[in-house]
Backbone as ProteinMPNN parsed JSONL, in Angstrom:
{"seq_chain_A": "XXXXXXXXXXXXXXXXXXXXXXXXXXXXXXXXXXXXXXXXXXXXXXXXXXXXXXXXXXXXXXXXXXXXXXXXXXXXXXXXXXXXXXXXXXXXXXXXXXXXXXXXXXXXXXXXXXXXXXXXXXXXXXXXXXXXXXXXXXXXXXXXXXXXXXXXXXXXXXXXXXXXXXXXXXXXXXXXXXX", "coords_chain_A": {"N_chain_A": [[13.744, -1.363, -18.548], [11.711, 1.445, -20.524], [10.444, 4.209, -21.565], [7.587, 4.136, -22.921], [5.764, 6.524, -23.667], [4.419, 9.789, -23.173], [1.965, 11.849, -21.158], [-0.054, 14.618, -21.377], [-1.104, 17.461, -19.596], [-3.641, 19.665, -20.867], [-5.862, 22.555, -20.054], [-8.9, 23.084, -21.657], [-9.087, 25.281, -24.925], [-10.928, 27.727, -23.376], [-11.708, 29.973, -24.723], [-11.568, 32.506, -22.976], [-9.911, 31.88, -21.171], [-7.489, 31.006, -21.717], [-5.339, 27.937, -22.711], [-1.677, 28.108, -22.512], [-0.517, 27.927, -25.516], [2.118, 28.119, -26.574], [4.0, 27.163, -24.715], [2.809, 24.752, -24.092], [3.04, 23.126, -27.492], [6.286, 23.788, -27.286], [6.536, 21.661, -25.226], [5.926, 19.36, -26.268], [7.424, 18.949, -28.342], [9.751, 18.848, -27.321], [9.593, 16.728, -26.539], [9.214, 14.67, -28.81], [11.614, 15.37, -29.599], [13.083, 13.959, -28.242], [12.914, 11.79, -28.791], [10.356, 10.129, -28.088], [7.338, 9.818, -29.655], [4.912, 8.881, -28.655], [2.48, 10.2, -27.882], [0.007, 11.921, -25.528], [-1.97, 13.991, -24.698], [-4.306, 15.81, -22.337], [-7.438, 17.442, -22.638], [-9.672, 19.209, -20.818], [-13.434, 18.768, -20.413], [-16.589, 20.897, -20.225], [-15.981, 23.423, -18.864], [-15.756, 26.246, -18.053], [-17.528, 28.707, -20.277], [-16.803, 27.547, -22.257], [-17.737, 26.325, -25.538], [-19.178, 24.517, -28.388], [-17.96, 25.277, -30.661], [-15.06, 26.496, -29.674], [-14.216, 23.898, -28.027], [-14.022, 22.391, -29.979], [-11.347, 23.684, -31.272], [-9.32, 23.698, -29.315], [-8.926, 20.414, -29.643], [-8.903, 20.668, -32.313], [-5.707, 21.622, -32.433], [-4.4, 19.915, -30.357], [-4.498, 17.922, -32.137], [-2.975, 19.159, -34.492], [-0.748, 19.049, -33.264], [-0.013, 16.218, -33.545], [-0.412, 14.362, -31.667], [-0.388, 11.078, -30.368], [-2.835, 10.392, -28.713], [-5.664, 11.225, -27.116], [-7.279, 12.216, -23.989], [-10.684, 12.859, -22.495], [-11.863, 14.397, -20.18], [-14.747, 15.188, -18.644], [-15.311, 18.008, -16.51], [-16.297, 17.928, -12.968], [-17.757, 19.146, -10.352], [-16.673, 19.341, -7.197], [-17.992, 19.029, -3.867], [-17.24, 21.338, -1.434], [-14.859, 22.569, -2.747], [-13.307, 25.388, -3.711], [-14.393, 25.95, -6.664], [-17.364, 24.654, -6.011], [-18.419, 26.406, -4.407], [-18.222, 28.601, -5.387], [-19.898, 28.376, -7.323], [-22.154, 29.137, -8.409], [-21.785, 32.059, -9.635], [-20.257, 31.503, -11.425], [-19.893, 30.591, -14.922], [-21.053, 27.744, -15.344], [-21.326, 25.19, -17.912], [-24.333, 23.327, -17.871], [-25.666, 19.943, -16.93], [-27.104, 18.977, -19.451], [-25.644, 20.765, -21.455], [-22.629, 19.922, -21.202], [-23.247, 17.127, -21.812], [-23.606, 17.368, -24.608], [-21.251, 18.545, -25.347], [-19.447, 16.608, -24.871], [-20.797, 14.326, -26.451], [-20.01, 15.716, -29.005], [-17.23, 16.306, -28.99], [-16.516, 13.227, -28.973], [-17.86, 12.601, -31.954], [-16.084, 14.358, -33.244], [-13.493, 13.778, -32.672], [-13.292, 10.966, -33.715], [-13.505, 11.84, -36.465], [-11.276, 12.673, -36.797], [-9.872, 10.312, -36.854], [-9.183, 9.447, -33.905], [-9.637, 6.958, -32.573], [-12.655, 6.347, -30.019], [-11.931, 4.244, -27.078], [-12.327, 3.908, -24.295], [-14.242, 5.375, -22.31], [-13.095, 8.05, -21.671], [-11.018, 8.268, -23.825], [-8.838, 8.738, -26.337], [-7.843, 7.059, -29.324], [-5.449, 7.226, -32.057], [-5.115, 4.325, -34.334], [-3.431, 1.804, -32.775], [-2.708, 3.087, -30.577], [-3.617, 3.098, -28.467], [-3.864, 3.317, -24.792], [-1.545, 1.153, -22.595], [-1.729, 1.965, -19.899], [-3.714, 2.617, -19.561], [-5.959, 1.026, -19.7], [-4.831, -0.683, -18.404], [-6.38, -0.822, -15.5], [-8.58, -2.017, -16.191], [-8.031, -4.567, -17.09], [-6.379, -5.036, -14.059], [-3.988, -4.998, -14.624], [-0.373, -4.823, -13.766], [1.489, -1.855, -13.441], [3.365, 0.984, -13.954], [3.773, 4.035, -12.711], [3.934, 7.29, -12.877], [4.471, 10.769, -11.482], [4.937, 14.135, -11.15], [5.262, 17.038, -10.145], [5.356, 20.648, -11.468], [7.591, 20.293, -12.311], [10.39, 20.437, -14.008], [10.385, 19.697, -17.53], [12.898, 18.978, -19.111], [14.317, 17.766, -17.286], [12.78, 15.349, -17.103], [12.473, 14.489, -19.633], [14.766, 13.84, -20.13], [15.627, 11.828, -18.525], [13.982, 9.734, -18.984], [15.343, 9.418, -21.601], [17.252, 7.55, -20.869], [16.152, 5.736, -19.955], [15.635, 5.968, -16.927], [14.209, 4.815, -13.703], [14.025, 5.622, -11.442], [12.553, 7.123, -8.426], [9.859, 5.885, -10.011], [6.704, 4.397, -8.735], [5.661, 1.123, -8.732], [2.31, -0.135, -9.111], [0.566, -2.811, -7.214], [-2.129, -4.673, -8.675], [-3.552, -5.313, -5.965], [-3.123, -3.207, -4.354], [-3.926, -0.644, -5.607], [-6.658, -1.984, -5.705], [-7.59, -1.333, -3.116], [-7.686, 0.935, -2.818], [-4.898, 2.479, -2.606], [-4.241, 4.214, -4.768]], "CA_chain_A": [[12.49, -0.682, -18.775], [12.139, 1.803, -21.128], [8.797, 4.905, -21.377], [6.67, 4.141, -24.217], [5.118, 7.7, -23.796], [4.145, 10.425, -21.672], [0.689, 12.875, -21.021], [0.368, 16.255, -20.979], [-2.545, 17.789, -19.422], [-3.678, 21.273, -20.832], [-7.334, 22.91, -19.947], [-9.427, 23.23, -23.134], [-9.363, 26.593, -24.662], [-12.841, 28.387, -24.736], [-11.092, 31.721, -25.442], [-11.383, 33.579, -21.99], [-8.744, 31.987, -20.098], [-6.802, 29.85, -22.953], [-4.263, 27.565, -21.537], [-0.592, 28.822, -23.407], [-0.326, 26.849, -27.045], [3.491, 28.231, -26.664], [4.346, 26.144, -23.239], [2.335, 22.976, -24.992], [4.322, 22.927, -28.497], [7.757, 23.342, -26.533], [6.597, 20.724, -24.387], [5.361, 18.436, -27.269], [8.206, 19.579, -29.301], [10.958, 18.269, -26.781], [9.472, 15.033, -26.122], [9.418, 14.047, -30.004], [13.481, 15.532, -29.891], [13.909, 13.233, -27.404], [12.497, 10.382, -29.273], [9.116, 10.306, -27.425], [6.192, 9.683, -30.123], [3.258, 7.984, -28.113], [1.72, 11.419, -26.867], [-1.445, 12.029, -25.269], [-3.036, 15.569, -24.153], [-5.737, 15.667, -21.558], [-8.537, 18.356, -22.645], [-10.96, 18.989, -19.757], [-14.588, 19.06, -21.036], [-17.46, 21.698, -19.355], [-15.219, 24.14, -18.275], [-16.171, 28.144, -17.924], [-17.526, 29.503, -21.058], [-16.763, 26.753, -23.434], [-18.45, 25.846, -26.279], [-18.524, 23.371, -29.277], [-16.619, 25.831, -31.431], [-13.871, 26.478, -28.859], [-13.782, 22.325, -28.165], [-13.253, 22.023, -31.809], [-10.14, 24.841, -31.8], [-8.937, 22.838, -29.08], [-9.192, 19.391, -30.664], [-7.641, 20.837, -33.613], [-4.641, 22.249, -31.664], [-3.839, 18.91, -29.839], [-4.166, 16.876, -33.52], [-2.142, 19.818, -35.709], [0.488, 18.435, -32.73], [0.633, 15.141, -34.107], [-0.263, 13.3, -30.741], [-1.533, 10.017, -30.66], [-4.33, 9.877, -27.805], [-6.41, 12.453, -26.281], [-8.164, 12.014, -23.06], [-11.023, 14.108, -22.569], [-12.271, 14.347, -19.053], [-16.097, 16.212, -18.07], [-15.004, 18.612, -15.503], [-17.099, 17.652, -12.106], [-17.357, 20.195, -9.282], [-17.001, 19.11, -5.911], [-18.517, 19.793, -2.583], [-15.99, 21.655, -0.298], [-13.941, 22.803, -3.063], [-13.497, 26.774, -4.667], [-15.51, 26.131, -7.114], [-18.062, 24.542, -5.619], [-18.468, 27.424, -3.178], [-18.311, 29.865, -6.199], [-19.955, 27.82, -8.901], [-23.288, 30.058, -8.952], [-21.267, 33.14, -10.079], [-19.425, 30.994, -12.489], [-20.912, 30.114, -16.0], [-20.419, 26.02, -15.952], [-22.257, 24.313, -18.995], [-25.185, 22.284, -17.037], [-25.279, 18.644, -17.399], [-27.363, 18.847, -20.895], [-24.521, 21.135, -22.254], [-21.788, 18.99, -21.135], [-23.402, 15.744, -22.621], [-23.474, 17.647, -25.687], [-19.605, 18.777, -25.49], [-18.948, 15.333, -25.049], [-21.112, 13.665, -27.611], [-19.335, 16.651, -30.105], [-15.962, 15.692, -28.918], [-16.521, 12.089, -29.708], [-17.914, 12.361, -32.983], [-15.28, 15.045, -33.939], [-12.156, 12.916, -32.517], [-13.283, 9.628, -35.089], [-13.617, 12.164, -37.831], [-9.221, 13.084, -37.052], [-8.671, 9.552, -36.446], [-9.273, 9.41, -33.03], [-11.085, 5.805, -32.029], [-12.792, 5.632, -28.665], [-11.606, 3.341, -26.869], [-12.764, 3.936, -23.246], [-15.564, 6.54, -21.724], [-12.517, 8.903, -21.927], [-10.045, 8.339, -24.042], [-9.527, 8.487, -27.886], [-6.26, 7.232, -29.572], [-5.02, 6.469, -33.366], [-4.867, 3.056, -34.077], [-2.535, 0.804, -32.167], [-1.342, 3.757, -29.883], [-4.274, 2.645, -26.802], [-2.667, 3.36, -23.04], [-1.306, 0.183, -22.185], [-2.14, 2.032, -18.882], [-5.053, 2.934, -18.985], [-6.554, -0.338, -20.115], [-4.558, -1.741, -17.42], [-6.996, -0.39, -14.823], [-9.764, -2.948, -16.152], [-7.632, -5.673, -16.606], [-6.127, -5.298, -13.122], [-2.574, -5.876, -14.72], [0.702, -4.1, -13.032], [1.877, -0.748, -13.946], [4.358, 1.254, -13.325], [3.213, 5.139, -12.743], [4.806, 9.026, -12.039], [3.871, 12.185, -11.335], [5.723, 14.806, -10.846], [4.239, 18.385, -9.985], [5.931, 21.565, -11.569], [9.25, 20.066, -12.418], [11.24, 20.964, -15.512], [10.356, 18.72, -18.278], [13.355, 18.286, -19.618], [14.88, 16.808, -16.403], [11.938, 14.393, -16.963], [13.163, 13.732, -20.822], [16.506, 13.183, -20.209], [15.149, 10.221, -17.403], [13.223, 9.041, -20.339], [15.792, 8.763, -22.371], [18.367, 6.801, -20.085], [14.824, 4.693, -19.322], [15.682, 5.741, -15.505], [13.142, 4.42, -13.075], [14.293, 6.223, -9.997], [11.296, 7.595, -8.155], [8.651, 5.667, -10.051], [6.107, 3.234, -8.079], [4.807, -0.121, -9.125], [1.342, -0.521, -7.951], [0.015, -3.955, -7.838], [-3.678, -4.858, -8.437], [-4.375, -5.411, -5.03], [-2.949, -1.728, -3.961], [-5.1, -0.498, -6.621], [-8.25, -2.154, -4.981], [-7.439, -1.163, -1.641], [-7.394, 2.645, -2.593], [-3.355, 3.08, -2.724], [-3.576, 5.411, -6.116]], "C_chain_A": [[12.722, 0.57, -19.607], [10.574, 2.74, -21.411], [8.556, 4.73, -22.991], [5.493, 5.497, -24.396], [4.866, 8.583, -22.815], [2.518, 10.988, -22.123], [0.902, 13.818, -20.438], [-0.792, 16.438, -20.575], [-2.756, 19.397, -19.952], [-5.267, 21.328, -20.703], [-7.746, 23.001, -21.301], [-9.025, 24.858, -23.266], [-11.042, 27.059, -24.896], [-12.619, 29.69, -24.643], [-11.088, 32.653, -24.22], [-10.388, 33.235, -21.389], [-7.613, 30.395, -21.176], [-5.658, 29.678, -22.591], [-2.778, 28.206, -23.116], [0.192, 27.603, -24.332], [1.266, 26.741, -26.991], [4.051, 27.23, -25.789], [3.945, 24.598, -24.143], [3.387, 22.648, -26.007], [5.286, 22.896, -27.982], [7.349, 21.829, -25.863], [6.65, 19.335, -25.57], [6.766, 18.451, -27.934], [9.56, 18.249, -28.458], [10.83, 16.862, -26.42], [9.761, 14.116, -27.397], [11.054, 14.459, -29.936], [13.647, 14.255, -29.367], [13.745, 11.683, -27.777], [11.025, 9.964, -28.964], [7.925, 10.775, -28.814], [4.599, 9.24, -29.963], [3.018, 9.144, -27.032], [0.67, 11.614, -26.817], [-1.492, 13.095, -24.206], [-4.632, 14.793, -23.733], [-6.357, 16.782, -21.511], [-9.705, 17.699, -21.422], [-12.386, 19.502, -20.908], [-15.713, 19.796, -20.219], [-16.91, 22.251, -18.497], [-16.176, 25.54, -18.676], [-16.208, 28.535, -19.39], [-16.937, 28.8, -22.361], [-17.65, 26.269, -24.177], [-18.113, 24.845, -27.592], [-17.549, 24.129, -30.598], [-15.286, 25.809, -30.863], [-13.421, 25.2, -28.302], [-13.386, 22.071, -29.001], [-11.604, 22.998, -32.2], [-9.478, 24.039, -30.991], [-8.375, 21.351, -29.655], [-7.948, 19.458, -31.64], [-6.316, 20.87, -33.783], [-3.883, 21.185, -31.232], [-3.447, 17.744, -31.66], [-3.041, 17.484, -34.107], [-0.454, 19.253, -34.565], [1.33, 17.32, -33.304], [0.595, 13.954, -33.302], [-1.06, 12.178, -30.967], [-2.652, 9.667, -29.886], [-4.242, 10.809, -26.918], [-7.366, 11.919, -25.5], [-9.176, 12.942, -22.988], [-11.81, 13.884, -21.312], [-14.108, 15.488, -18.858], [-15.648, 16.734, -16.597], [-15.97, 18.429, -14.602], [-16.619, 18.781, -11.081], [-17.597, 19.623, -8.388], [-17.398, 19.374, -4.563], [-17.28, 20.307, -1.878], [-14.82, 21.847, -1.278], [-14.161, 24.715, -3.506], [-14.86, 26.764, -5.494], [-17.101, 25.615, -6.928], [-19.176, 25.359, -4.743], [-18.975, 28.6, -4.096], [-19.184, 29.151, -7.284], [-21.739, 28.405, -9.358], [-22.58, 31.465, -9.718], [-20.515, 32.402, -11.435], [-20.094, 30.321, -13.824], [-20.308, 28.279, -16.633], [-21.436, 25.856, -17.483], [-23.054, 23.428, -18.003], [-24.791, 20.889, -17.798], [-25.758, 18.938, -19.153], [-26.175, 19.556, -21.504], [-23.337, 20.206, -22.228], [-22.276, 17.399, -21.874], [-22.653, 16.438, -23.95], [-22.073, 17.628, -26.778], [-19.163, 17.726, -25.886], [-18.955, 14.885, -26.349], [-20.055, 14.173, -28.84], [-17.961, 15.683, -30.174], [-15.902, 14.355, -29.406], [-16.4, 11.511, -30.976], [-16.549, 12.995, -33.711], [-13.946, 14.205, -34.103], [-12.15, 11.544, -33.45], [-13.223, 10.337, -36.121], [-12.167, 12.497, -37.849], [-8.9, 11.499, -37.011], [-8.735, 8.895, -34.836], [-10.067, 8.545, -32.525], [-11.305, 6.119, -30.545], [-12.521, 4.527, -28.08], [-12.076, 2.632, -25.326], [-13.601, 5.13, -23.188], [-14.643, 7.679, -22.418], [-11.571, 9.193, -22.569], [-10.327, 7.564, -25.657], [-8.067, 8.398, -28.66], [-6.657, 7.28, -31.397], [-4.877, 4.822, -32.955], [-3.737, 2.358, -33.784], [-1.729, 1.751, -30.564], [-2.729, 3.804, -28.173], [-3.733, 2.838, -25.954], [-3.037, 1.868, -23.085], [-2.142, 0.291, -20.507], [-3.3, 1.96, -18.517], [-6.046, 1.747, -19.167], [-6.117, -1.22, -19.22], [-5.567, -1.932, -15.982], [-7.716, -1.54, -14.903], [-9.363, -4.338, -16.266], [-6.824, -6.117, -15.112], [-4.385, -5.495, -13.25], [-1.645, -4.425, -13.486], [0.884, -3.192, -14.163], [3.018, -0.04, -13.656], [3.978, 3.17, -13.785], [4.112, 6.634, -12.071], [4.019, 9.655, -12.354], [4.245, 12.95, -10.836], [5.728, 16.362, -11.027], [5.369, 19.341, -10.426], [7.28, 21.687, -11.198], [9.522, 20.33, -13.641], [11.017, 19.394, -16.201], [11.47, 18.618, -18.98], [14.377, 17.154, -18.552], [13.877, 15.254, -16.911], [12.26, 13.499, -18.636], [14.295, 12.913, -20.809], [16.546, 11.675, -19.007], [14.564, 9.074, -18.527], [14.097, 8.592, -21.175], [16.976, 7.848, -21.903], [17.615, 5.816, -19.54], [15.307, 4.383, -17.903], [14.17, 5.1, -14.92], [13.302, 4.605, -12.084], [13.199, 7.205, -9.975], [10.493, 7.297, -8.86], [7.967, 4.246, -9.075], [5.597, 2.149, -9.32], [3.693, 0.054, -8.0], [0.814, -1.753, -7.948], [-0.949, -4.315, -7.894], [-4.073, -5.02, -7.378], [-4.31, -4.242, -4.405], [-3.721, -1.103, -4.409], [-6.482, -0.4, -6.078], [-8.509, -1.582, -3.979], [-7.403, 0.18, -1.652], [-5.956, 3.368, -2.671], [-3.156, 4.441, -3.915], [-4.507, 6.221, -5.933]], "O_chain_A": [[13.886, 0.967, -19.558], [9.553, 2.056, -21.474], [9.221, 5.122, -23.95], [4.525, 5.423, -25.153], [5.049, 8.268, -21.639], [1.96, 10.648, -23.166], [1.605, 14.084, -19.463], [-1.68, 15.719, -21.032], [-2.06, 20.282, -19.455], [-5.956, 20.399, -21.123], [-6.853, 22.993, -22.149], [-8.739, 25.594, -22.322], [-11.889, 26.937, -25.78], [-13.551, 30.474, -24.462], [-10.534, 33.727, -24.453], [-9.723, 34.158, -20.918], [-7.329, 29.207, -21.024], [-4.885, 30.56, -22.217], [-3.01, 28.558, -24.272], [1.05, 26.767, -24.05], [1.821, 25.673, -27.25], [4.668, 26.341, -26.376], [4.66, 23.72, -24.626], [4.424, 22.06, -25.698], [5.66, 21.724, -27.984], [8.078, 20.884, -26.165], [7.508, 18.455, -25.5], [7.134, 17.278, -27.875], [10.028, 17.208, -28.918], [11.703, 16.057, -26.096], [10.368, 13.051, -27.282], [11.764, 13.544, -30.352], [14.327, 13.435, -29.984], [14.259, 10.695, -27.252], [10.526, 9.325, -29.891], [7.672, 11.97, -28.966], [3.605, 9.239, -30.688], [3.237, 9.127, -25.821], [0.022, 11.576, -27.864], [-1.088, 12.988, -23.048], [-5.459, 14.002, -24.187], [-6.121, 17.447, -20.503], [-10.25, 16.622, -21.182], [-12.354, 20.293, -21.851], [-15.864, 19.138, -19.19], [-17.081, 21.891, -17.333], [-17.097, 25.636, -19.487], [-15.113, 28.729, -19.919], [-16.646, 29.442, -23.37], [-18.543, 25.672, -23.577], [-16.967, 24.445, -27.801], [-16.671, 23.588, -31.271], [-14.392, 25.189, -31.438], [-12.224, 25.184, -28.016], [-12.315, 21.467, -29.049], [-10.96, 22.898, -33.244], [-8.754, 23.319, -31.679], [-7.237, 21.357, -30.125], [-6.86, 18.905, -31.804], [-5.697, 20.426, -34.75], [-2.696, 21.223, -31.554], [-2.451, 17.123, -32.03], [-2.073, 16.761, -34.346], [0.668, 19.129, -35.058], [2.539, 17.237, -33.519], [1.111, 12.879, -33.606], [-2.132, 12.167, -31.572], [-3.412, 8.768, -30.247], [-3.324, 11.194, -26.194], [-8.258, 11.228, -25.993], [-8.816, 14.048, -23.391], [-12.596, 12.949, -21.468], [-14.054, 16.69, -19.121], [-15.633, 15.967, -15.635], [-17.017, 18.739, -15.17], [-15.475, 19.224, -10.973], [-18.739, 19.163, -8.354], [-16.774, 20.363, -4.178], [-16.307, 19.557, -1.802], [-13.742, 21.398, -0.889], [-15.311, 25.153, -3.55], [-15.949, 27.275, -5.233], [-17.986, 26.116, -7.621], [-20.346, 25.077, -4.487], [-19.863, 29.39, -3.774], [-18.953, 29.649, -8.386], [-22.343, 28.108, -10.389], [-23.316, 31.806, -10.644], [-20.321, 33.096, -12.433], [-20.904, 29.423, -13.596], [-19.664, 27.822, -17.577], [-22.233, 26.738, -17.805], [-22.352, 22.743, -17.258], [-24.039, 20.681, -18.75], [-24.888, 19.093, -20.011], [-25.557, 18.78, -22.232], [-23.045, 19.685, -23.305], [-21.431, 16.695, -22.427], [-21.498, 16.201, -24.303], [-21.795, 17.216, -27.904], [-18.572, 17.593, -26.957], [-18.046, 14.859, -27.179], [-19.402, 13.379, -29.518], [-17.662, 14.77, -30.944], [-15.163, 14.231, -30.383], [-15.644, 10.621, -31.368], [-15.964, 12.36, -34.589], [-13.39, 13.95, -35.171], [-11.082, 11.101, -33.872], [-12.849, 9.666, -37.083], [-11.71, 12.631, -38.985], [-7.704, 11.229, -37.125], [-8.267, 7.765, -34.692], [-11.126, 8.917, -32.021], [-10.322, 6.175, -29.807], [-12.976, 3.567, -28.702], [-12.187, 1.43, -25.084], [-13.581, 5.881, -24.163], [-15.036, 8.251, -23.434], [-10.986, 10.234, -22.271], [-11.088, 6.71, -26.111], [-7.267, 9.333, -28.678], [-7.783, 7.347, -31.889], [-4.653, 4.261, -31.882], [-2.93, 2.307, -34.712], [-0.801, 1.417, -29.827], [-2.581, 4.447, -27.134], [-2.577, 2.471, -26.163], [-4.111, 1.349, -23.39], [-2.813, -0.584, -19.959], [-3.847, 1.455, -17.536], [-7.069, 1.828, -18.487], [-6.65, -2.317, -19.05], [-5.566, -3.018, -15.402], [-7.694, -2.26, -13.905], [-10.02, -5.245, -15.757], [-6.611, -7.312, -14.907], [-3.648, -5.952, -12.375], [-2.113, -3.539, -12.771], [0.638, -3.403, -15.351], [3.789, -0.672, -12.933], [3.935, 3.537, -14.96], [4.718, 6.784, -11.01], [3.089, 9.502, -13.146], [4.041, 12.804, -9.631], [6.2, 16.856, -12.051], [6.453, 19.073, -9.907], [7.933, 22.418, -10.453], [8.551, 20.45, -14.387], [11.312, 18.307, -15.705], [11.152, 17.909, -19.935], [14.957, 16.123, -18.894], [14.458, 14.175, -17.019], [12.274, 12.278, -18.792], [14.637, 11.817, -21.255], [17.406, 10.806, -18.864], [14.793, 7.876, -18.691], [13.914, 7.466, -21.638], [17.675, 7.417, -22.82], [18.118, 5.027, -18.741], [15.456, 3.239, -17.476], [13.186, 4.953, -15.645], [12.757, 3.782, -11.349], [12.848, 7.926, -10.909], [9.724, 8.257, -8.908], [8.651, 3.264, -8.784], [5.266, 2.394, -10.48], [3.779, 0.251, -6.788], [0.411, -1.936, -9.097], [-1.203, -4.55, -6.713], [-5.299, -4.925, -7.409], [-5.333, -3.949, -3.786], [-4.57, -0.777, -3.579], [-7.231, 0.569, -5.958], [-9.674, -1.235, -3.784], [-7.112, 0.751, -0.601], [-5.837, 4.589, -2.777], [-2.291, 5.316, -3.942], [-4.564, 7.256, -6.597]]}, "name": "protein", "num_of_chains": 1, "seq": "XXXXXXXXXXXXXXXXXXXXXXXXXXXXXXXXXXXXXXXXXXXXXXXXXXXXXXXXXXXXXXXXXXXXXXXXXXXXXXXXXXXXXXXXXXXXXXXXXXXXXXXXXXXXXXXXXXXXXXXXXXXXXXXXXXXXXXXXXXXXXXXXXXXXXXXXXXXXXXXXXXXXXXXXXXXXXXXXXXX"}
């Protein structure tokens, strides 16, 4: 076995609390050293004080990378969480703004290149998640995640195509709620 790519997740920036471009590029940076070209950044969408300029600086930021597929998620607030609790003091985008973000994001990501391919997710051509497409066909996967560990421990696994500590889940785990 052998990783055909990884994902990075960074928050969008909308200029008050802008996630750190420096941390990203290193990160981005060491995965192409390592051989690692099938990259995909996950921008959250309707976050605090974002707008379609600061989606678009974003955007720009993840492309001038060079990655091949950007997820872009609509931030949802949940009952019984922080912000849920706080989310009158907090300036979300209502639903109509968030469509909007979206729609933006959409059109903007086909004008870099960026096909839709699913609700959330926008590659170059041929570079689709195997994974994420596996979801609807039900096929097998093979998945990590690994919280505020040193990425290059996680390269250097990559490049020896270890597979210590990842799960297989199999479509019926899947159904049953396992992930």
């Amino acid at each position: 076995l052998g990783i055909s790519g990884i994902s990075v997740t960074v928050e969008s920036n909308s200029g008050v609390q802008p996630f750190n471009t420096d941390d990203v590029k290193l990160t981005i940076g060491n995965a192409q050293s390592a051989g690692i070209n099938n990259i995909s950044l996950d921008l959250m969408l309707g976050i605090p004080y974002q707008t379609k300029e600061s989606l678009k600086r974003s955007i720009d930021y993840c492309s001038s990378l060079g990655v091949t597929h950007i997820s872009s998620y609509i931030l949802k607030i949940e009952e019984g969480t922080p912000f849920y609790k706080n989310k009158s003091s907090i300036p979300f985008p209502d639903e109509d703004e968030q469509s909007e973000l979206y729609l933006f994001a959409v059109e903007y990501m086909s004008s870099l290149g960026y096909e839709q391919y699913e609700i959330s997710n926008f590659a170059k051509k041929g570079y689709e998640s195997r994974h994420n497409t596996s979801y609807w066909t039900l096929d097998d996967y093979i998945g990590q995640e690994k919280v505020k560990e040193n990425l290059s421990v996680y390269i250097e696994a990559a490049k020896r195509s270890a597979v210590a500590g990842f799960t297989v889940l199999r479509p019926e785990k899947r159904m049953n709620g396992a992930v």
